[in-house]
Short mmCIF file of C-alpha atoms in Angstrom, two decimals:
data_model
loop_
_atom_site.label_atom_id
_atom_site.label_comp_id
_atom_site.label_asym_id
_atom_site.label_seq_id
_atom_site.Cartn_x
_atom_site.Cartn_y
_atom_site.Cartn_z
CA MET A 933 -22.36 -6.86 27.95
CA GLU A 934 -23.54 -10.34 28.92
CA LYS A 935 -22.13 -13.07 26.68
CA MET A 936 -24.66 -14.37 24.16
CA SER A 937 -25.67 -18.00 24.65
CA PHE A 938 -25.05 -20.47 21.85
CA LEU A 939 -28.80 -21.08 21.42
CA GLN A 940 -29.51 -17.35 21.10
CA ARG A 941 -26.69 -17.03 18.59
CA VAL A 942 -28.22 -19.82 16.48
CA VAL A 943 -31.66 -18.20 16.62
CA ASN A 944 -30.16 -14.88 15.53
CA LEU A 945 -28.22 -16.64 12.77
CA PHE A 946 -31.46 -17.61 11.04
CA PHE A 947 -33.68 -14.65 11.90
CA THR A 948 -31.49 -11.62 12.67
CA PRO A 949 -28.03 -12.35 11.22
CA SER A 950 -26.86 -8.81 11.90
CA LYS A 951 -26.91 -9.71 15.62
CA ALA A 952 -25.76 -13.31 15.39
CA PHE A 953 -22.10 -12.45 15.75
CA ASP A 954 -22.32 -9.86 18.51
CA GLY A 955 -19.59 -10.37 21.09
CA LEU A 956 -17.16 -12.30 18.87
CA THR A 957 -14.81 -9.31 18.85
CA ASP A 958 -14.46 -9.71 22.63
CA GLY A 959 -12.98 -13.18 22.15
CA VAL A 960 -14.15 -16.76 21.71
CA SER A 961 -13.70 -20.04 23.55
CA TYR A 962 -13.40 -23.50 22.02
CA LYS A 963 -17.08 -24.09 22.80
CA ASP A 964 -18.10 -21.32 20.42
CA TRP A 965 -16.80 -23.26 17.41
CA LEU A 966 -16.96 -26.82 18.79
CA TYR A 967 -20.75 -26.83 19.31
CA PRO A 968 -21.60 -25.96 15.69
CA LEU A 969 -18.93 -28.42 14.51
CA ILE A 970 -20.63 -31.19 16.49
CA ILE A 971 -24.10 -30.27 15.18
CA ILE A 972 -23.12 -30.16 11.53
CA THR A 973 -21.09 -33.38 11.88
CA VAL A 974 -24.07 -35.23 13.38
CA ALA A 975 -26.32 -33.87 10.61
CA MET A 976 -23.81 -34.92 7.97
CA ILE A 977 -23.70 -38.46 9.40
CA ILE A 978 -27.43 -39.01 9.97
CA LEU A 979 -29.25 -37.22 7.13
CA PRO A 980 -27.44 -38.88 4.19
CA LEU A 981 -28.43 -42.28 5.66
CA PHE A 982 -31.97 -41.56 4.46
CA PHE A 983 -30.79 -41.52 0.84
CA ARG A 984 -27.85 -43.87 1.14
CA ASP A 985 -29.20 -46.37 -1.40
CA ILE A 986 -29.80 -43.55 -3.87
CA SER A 987 -26.19 -42.42 -3.52
CA ILE A 988 -24.92 -45.97 -4.04
CA ASN A 989 -27.10 -46.43 -7.13
CA GLU A 990 -25.74 -43.19 -8.57
CA ALA A 991 -22.17 -44.31 -7.87
CA GLU A 992 -22.82 -47.54 -9.78
CA GLU A 993 -24.29 -45.59 -12.70
CA ARG A 994 -21.22 -43.33 -12.79
CA PHE A 995 -18.93 -46.37 -13.01
CA ILE A 996 -21.01 -47.81 -15.86
CA ARG A 997 -20.64 -44.53 -17.77
CA ILE A 998 -16.89 -44.45 -17.11
CA GLU A 999 -16.46 -48.06 -18.24
CA ARG A 1000 -18.45 -47.37 -21.40
CA SER A 1001 -16.37 -44.27 -22.11
CA ILE A 1002 -13.11 -46.19 -21.63
CA SER A 1003 -14.17 -49.16 -23.73
CA ASN A 1004 -15.25 -46.85 -26.58
CA ASN A 1005 -11.93 -45.00 -26.59
CA PRO A 1006 -9.68 -46.54 -29.28
CA ASP A 1007 -6.67 -44.50 -28.10
CA VAL A 1008 -6.32 -46.36 -24.78
CA PRO A 1009 -3.46 -48.92 -25.00
CA GLU A 1010 -4.38 -52.54 -24.24
CA GLU A 1011 -2.09 -52.71 -21.19
CA ARG A 1012 -3.48 -49.47 -19.79
CA LEU A 1013 -7.03 -50.67 -20.48
CA GLU A 1014 -6.42 -53.83 -18.43
CA GLN A 1015 -5.10 -51.77 -15.50
CA MET A 1016 -8.09 -49.44 -15.64
CA ASN A 1017 -10.54 -52.33 -15.82
CA ALA A 1018 -8.90 -53.94 -12.78
CA GLY A 1019 -9.24 -50.68 -10.86
CA MET A 1020 -12.88 -50.36 -11.91
CA GLN A 1021 -13.58 -53.92 -10.81
CA GLU A 1022 -12.09 -53.20 -7.39
CA ALA A 1023 -14.20 -50.04 -7.09
CA ARG A 1024 -17.34 -51.98 -8.06
CA GLU A 1025 -16.61 -54.55 -5.37
CA LYS A 1026 -16.23 -51.80 -2.77
CA ILE A 1027 -19.60 -50.32 -3.77
CA ALA A 1028 -21.25 -53.74 -3.55
CA ASP A 1029 -19.66 -54.34 -0.16
CA SER A 1030 -20.87 -50.96 1.05
CA ARG A 1031 -24.42 -51.86 0.03
CA GLU A 1032 -24.36 -55.33 1.58
CA ASN A 1033 -22.38 -54.51 4.74
CA PRO A 1034 -23.28 -50.94 5.66
CA PHE A 1035 -22.27 -51.30 9.31
CA ALA A 1036 -18.89 -52.96 8.79
CA PHE A 1037 -16.10 -50.82 10.20
CA ARG A 1038 -14.39 -50.67 6.79
CA ASN A 1039 -17.50 -48.85 5.54
CA LEU A 1040 -17.96 -46.66 8.61
CA TRP A 1041 -14.48 -45.32 9.34
CA GLY A 1042 -14.96 -42.54 6.79
CA TYR A 1043 -17.47 -40.93 9.14
CA LEU A 1044 -14.57 -40.18 11.48
CA LEU A 1045 -13.12 -37.92 8.79
CA ILE A 1046 -16.25 -35.74 8.54
CA PRO A 1047 -15.36 -33.35 11.40
CA VAL A 1048 -11.78 -33.25 10.09
CA GLY A 1049 -13.07 -32.30 6.65
CA TYR A 1050 -15.28 -29.59 8.11
CA PHE A 1051 -12.42 -28.26 10.22
CA ILE A 1052 -10.02 -28.10 7.28
CA SER A 1053 -12.50 -26.47 4.88
CA THR A 1054 -13.53 -23.94 7.53
CA ALA A 1055 -9.91 -23.16 8.38
CA PHE A 1056 -9.08 -22.71 4.68
CA PHE A 1057 -11.80 -20.14 4.02
CA SER A 1058 -11.19 -18.47 7.37
CA ALA A 1059 -7.57 -17.96 6.39
CA ILE A 1060 -8.64 -16.39 3.10
CA LEU A 1061 -11.00 -13.99 4.88
CA LEU A 1062 -8.28 -13.11 7.39
CA LEU A 1063 -6.03 -12.16 4.48
CA VAL A 1064 -8.79 -9.94 3.10
CA GLY A 1065 -9.61 -8.34 6.45
CA ASN A 1066 -6.34 -8.17 8.33
CA PHE A 1067 -4.05 -7.37 5.42
CA GLY A 1068 -6.45 -5.79 2.96
CA MET A 1069 -8.37 -3.73 5.52
CA GLY A 1070 -5.81 -3.38 8.29
CA GLY A 1071 -7.92 -5.28 10.85
CA LYS A 1072 -6.71 -7.33 13.81
CA VAL A 1073 -9.18 -10.21 13.97
CA LYS A 1074 -7.78 -13.45 15.41
CA PHE A 1075 -8.02 -16.79 13.63
CA PHE A 1076 -10.57 -18.51 15.89
CA GLN A 1077 -12.82 -15.46 15.89
CA MET A 1078 -13.02 -15.78 12.12
CA PHE A 1079 -13.17 -19.58 12.32
CA THR A 1080 -16.14 -19.41 14.71
CA MET A 1081 -17.99 -17.00 12.44
CA VAL A 1082 -17.42 -19.13 9.33
CA ILE A 1083 -18.34 -22.46 10.89
CA MET A 1084 -21.56 -21.01 12.29
CA THR A 1085 -22.73 -20.41 8.72
CA TYR A 1086 -22.43 -24.14 7.99
CA LEU A 1087 -25.53 -24.49 10.14
CA ILE A 1088 -27.25 -22.95 7.11
CA SER A 1089 -25.31 -24.20 4.10
CA GLY A 1090 -21.99 -25.13 2.56
CA ASN A 1091 -20.62 -26.36 -0.75
CA GLY A 1092 -20.07 -30.12 -0.59
CA PHE A 1093 -17.81 -30.50 -3.63
CA LEU A 1094 -14.64 -31.36 -1.68
CA MET A 1095 -16.53 -33.87 0.49
CA ASN A 1096 -18.26 -35.46 -2.51
CA MET A 1097 -21.67 -34.26 -1.32
CA ALA A 1098 -23.51 -32.77 -4.29
CA PRO A 1099 -26.58 -31.70 -2.23
CA GLY A 1100 -24.35 -29.64 0.08
CA ILE A 1101 -23.06 -29.94 3.64
CA GLY A 1102 -25.08 -27.32 5.48
CA THR A 1103 -27.35 -28.50 8.30
CA LEU A 1104 -30.49 -26.60 7.28
CA GLU A 1105 -29.74 -27.24 3.62
CA LEU A 1106 -29.60 -31.01 4.17
CA LEU A 1107 -32.67 -31.00 6.43
CA ILE A 1108 -34.76 -29.45 3.65
CA LYS A 1109 -33.20 -31.29 0.73
CA THR A 1110 -33.22 -34.81 2.22
CA PRO A 1111 -36.98 -35.46 1.76
CA LEU A 1112 -36.79 -33.91 -1.72
CA ILE A 1113 -33.92 -36.24 -2.63
CA VAL A 1114 -35.90 -39.25 -1.39
CA ILE A 1115 -38.96 -38.19 -3.40
CA LYS A 1116 -36.98 -37.44 -6.56
CA GLU A 1117 -34.66 -40.45 -6.04
CA SER A 1118 -31.70 -38.32 -7.03
CA THR A 1119 -29.04 -36.44 -5.07
CA ASP A 1120 -28.98 -33.82 -7.83
CA MET A 1121 -30.83 -31.34 -5.65
CA ILE A 1122 -29.14 -27.99 -6.23
CA LEU A 1123 -31.63 -25.11 -6.09
CA SER A 1124 -29.86 -22.70 -8.39
CA PRO A 1125 -30.17 -20.90 -11.75
CA GLY A 1126 -28.90 -24.17 -13.23
CA LEU A 1127 -32.53 -25.31 -13.12
CA LEU A 1128 -33.16 -23.00 -16.09
CA PHE A 1129 -30.88 -25.08 -18.32
CA ASP A 1130 -32.11 -28.17 -20.13
CA GLU A 1131 -28.64 -29.63 -19.73
CA ILE A 1132 -25.63 -28.60 -17.67
CA ASP A 1133 -22.96 -28.86 -20.36
CA SER A 1134 -21.18 -25.48 -20.55
CA TYR A 1135 -18.88 -23.73 -18.10
CA LEU A 1136 -21.45 -20.96 -17.57
CA ALA A 1137 -24.10 -23.54 -16.75
CA TYR A 1138 -21.77 -25.29 -14.29
CA PHE A 1139 -20.91 -21.96 -12.67
CA LEU A 1140 -24.54 -20.84 -12.28
CA ASN A 1141 -25.47 -24.29 -11.04
CA GLN A 1142 -23.15 -23.78 -8.06
CA LEU A 1143 -25.11 -20.70 -6.95
CA ASP A 1144 -27.53 -22.64 -4.77
CA VAL A 1145 -29.99 -20.43 -2.89
CA PHE A 1146 -28.93 -21.93 0.45
CA ARG A 1147 -25.25 -21.33 -0.28
CA ILE A 1148 -25.91 -17.73 -1.26
CA TRP A 1149 -27.85 -17.33 1.98
CA GLY A 1150 -24.93 -18.73 3.96
CA MET A 1151 -22.49 -16.44 2.14
CA VAL A 1152 -24.60 -13.36 2.86
CA VAL A 1153 -24.83 -14.29 6.56
CA MET A 1154 -21.05 -14.75 6.52
CA GLY A 1155 -20.85 -11.20 5.16
CA PHE A 1156 -22.79 -9.94 8.18
CA GLY A 1157 -20.35 -11.74 10.45
CA PHE A 1158 -17.34 -10.34 8.60
CA ALA A 1159 -18.77 -6.83 8.91
CA LYS A 1160 -19.31 -7.33 12.63
CA LEU A 1161 -15.76 -8.55 13.22
CA TYR A 1162 -14.23 -5.61 11.36
CA ASN A 1163 -16.79 -2.99 12.39
CA LYS A 1164 -17.76 -2.32 8.78
CA PRO A 1165 -21.14 -1.71 7.11
CA SER A 1166 -23.00 -4.94 6.30
CA SER A 1167 -22.78 -4.21 2.57
CA SER A 1168 -18.99 -3.96 2.78
CA GLY A 1169 -18.81 -7.23 4.68
CA ILE A 1170 -20.96 -9.04 2.10
CA ILE A 1171 -18.82 -7.73 -0.77
CA ALA A 1172 -15.60 -8.69 1.03
CA VAL A 1173 -16.85 -12.26 1.51
CA ALA A 1174 -18.53 -12.56 -1.91
CA MET A 1175 -15.37 -11.82 -3.90
CA PRO A 1176 -13.23 -14.78 -2.71
CA TRP A 1177 -16.37 -16.93 -2.45
CA LEU A 1178 -17.18 -16.38 -6.13
CA ILE A 1179 -13.59 -17.10 -7.11
CA LEU A 1180 -13.78 -20.46 -5.33
CA VAL A 1181 -17.17 -21.14 -6.95
CA ALA A 1182 -15.60 -20.45 -10.35
CA ILE A 1183 -12.74 -22.86 -9.61
CA GLY A 1184 -15.20 -25.46 -8.33
CA ALA A 1185 -17.31 -25.15 -11.48
CA ALA A 1186 -14.21 -25.72 -13.62
CA LEU A 1187 -13.30 -28.85 -11.62
CA VAL A 1188 -16.85 -30.21 -11.82
CA LYS A 1189 -16.91 -29.67 -15.60
CA ALA A 1190 -13.50 -31.33 -16.00
CA ASN A 1191 -14.68 -34.27 -13.90
CA SER A 1192 -17.82 -34.59 -15.99
CA LEU A 1193 -15.77 -34.63 -19.21
CA MET A 1194 -13.53 -37.38 -17.79
CA MET A 1195 -16.56 -39.46 -16.88
CA GLY A 1196 -17.99 -39.07 -20.35
#
């Protein structure tokens, strides 16, 4: 069978996901995972620039809420309060510097960590799926076969919690959400059942709010890829991916809720 081109694989990813991962069982080269890594990195660098000021404004608002919460807490010792205020002042200065000097290297070097962050997060979930497939199902899939399959799905969507990107880190997800963020003037653009709640204040609400339609789409496509790698029915592949995915979503929801409680 002739090897599928990267462009054809991308087209299949969006329109016929059951065929998008054909040929991966025959082996992969570094180009198979490097090309999507480059695309999603470029998207992650360029698209957030369109709502950069919105993100900075939200960061300033978060610090105001934190400062208010700290100052209203009578249990914080005076010495500890001074240390915290000094740290907050330093953080405020960094935000102001980022706004005033966006192209200074000190404010740009973080972009170099984006592909590293993608690589690590992809490798982490790939390792989990290898445990499920190779040890739980007796398969023999190699790491970079799984890695290639997982990173391809970031062309659709991905949870941005670990990279401090509330809207998500998927290429298509960001392409669609960016104009909506600009119009709404808020990065709180998660298209999930959380929209049904007046306020996200309970663990259940935080959990459901993580179930963004784009992220579910990406997870389902990942299930097709898993099924292809292990020669299983698509339904089995989706279930095998959904179980660890939902566990991580549950953990993420708990961390987001804890963070929100700390920020007051």
